[in-house]
PDB file of C-alpha atoms in Angstrom:
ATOM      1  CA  UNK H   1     -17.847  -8.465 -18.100  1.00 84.00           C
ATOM      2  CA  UNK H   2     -20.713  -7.705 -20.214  1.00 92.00           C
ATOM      3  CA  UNK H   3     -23.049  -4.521 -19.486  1.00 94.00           C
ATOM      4  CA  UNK H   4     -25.830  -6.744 -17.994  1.00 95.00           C
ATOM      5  CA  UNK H   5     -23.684  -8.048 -15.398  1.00 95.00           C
ATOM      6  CA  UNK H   6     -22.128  -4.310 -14.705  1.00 95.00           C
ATOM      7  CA  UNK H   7     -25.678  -3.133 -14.449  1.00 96.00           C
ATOM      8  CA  UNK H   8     -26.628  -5.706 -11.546  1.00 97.00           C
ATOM      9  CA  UNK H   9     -23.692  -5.180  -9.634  1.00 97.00           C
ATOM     10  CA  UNK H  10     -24.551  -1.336  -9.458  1.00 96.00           C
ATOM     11  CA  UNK H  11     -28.273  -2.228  -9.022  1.00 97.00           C
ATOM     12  CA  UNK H  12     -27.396  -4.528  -5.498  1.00 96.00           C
ATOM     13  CA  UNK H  13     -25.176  -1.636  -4.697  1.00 95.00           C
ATOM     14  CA  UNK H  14     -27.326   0.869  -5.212  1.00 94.00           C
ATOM     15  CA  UNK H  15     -29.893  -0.459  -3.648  1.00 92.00           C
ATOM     16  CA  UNK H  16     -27.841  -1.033  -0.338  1.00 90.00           C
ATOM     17  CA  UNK H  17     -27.024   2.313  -0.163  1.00 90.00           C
ATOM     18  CA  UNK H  18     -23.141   1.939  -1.243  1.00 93.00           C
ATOM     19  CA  UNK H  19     -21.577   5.027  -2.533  1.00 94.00           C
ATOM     20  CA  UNK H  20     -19.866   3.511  -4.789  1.00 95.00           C
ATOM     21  CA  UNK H  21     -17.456   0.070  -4.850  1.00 97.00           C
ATOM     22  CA  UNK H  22     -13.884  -1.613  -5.541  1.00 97.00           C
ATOM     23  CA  UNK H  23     -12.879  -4.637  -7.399  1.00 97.00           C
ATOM     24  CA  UNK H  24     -11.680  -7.266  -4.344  1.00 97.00           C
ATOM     25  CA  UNK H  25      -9.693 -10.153  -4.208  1.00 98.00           C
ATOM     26  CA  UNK H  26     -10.884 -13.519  -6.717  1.00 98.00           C
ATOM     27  CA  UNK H  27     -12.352 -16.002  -4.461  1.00 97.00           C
ATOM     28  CA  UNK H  28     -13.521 -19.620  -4.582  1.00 96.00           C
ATOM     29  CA  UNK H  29     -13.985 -19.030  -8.625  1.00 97.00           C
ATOM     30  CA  UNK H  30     -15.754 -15.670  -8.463  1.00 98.00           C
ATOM     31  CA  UNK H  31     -14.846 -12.109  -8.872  1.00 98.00           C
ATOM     32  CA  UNK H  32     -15.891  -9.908  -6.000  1.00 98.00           C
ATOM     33  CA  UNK H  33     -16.930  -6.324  -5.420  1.00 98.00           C
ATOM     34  CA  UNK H  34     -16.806  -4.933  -2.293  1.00 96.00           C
ATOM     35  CA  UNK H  35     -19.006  -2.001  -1.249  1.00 94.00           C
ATOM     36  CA  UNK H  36     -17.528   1.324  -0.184  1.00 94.00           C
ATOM     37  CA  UNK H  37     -19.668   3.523   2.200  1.00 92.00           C
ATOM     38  CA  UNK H  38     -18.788   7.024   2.804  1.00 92.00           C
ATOM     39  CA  UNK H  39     -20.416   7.051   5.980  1.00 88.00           C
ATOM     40  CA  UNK H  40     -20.431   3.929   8.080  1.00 82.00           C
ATOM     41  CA  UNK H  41     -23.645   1.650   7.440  1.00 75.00           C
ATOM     42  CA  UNK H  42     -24.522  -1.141   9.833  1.00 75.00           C
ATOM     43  CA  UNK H  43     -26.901  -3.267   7.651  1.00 68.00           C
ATOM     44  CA  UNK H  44     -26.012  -6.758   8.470  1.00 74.00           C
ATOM     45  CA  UNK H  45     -22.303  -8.822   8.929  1.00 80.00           C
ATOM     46  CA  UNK H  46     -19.467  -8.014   6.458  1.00 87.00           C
ATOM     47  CA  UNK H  47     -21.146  -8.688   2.454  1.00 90.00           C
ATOM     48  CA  UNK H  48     -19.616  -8.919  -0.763  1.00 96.00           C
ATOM     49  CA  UNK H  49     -20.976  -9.244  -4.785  1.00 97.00           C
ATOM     50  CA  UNK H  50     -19.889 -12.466  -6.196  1.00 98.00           C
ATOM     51  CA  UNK H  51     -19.915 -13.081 -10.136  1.00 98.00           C
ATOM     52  CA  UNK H  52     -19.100 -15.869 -11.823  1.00 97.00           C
ATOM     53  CA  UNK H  53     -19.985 -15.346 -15.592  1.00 93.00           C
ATOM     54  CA  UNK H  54     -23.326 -14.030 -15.765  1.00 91.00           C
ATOM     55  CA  UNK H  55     -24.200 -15.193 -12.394  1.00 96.00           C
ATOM     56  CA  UNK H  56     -24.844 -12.336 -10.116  1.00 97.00           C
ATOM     57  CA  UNK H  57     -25.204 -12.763  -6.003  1.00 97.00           C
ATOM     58  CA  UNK H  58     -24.617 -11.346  -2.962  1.00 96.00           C
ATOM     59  CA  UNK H  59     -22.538 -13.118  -0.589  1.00 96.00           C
ATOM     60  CA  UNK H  60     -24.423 -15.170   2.651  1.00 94.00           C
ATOM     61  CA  UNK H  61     -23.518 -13.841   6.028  1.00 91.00           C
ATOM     62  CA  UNK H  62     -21.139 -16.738   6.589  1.00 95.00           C
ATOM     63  CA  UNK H  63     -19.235 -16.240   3.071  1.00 96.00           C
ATOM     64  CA  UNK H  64     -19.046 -12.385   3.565  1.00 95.00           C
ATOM     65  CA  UNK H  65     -17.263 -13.513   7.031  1.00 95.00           C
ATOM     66  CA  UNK H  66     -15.011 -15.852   5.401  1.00 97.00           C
ATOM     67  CA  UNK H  67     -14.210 -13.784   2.223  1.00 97.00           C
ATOM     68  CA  UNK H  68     -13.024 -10.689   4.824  1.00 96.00           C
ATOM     69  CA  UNK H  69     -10.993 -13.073   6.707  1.00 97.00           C
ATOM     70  CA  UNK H  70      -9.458 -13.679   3.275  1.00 97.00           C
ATOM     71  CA  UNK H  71      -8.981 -10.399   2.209  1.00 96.00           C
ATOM     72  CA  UNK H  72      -6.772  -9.783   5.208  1.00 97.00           C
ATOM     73  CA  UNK H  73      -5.015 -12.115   4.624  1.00 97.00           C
ATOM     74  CA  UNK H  74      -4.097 -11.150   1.391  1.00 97.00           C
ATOM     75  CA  UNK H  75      -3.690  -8.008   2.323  1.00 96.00           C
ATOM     76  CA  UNK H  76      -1.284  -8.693   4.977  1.00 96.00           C
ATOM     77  CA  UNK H  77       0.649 -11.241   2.328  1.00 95.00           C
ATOM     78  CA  UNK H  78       0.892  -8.086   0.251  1.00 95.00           C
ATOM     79  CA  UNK H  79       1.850  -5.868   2.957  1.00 94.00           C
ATOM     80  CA  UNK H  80       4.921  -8.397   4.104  1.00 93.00           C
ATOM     81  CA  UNK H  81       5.911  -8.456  -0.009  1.00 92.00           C
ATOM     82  CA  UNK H  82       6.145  -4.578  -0.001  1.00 91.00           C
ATOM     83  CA  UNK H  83       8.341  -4.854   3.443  1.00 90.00           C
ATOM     84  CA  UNK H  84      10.791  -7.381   2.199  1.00 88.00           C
ATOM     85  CA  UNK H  85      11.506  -5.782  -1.221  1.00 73.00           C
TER      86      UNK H  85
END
């Protein structure tokens, strides 16, 4: 990832008030970066950063919802992994 693309993701964080944010779970082609809030923040539905390349976005209301049923899912897949080893 290239330093322009670094600097937009912190810009849309930044500017949402995130405190900082974590690498998520690939999905459908793009990397995402979840925002981390120290104190809860009620802003709109459940949004991610998508990048693809040098593409920056931010996720619509309906992908945000669909990317966090995703993520756990994933996570749970992960948990059951850890449980069976």
């Amino acid at each position: 990832m290239n330093f322009r693309t670094k600097r937009k993701i912190k810009r849309i964080m930044r500017l949402s008030y995130a405190d900082e944010y974590v690498r998520g779970y690939d999905w459908n082609g793009y990397e995402v970066y979840e925002p981390v809030y120290t104190t809860p923040m009620f802003i709109r539905g459940p949004w991610v950063v998508f990048v693809r390349g040098n593409d920056v976005r931010v996720s619509t209301d309906l992908e945000g919802l669909n990317y966090l049923d995703y993520r756990i899912s994933m996570q749970k897949k992960e948990k059951e992994a850890l449980s069976q080893s």
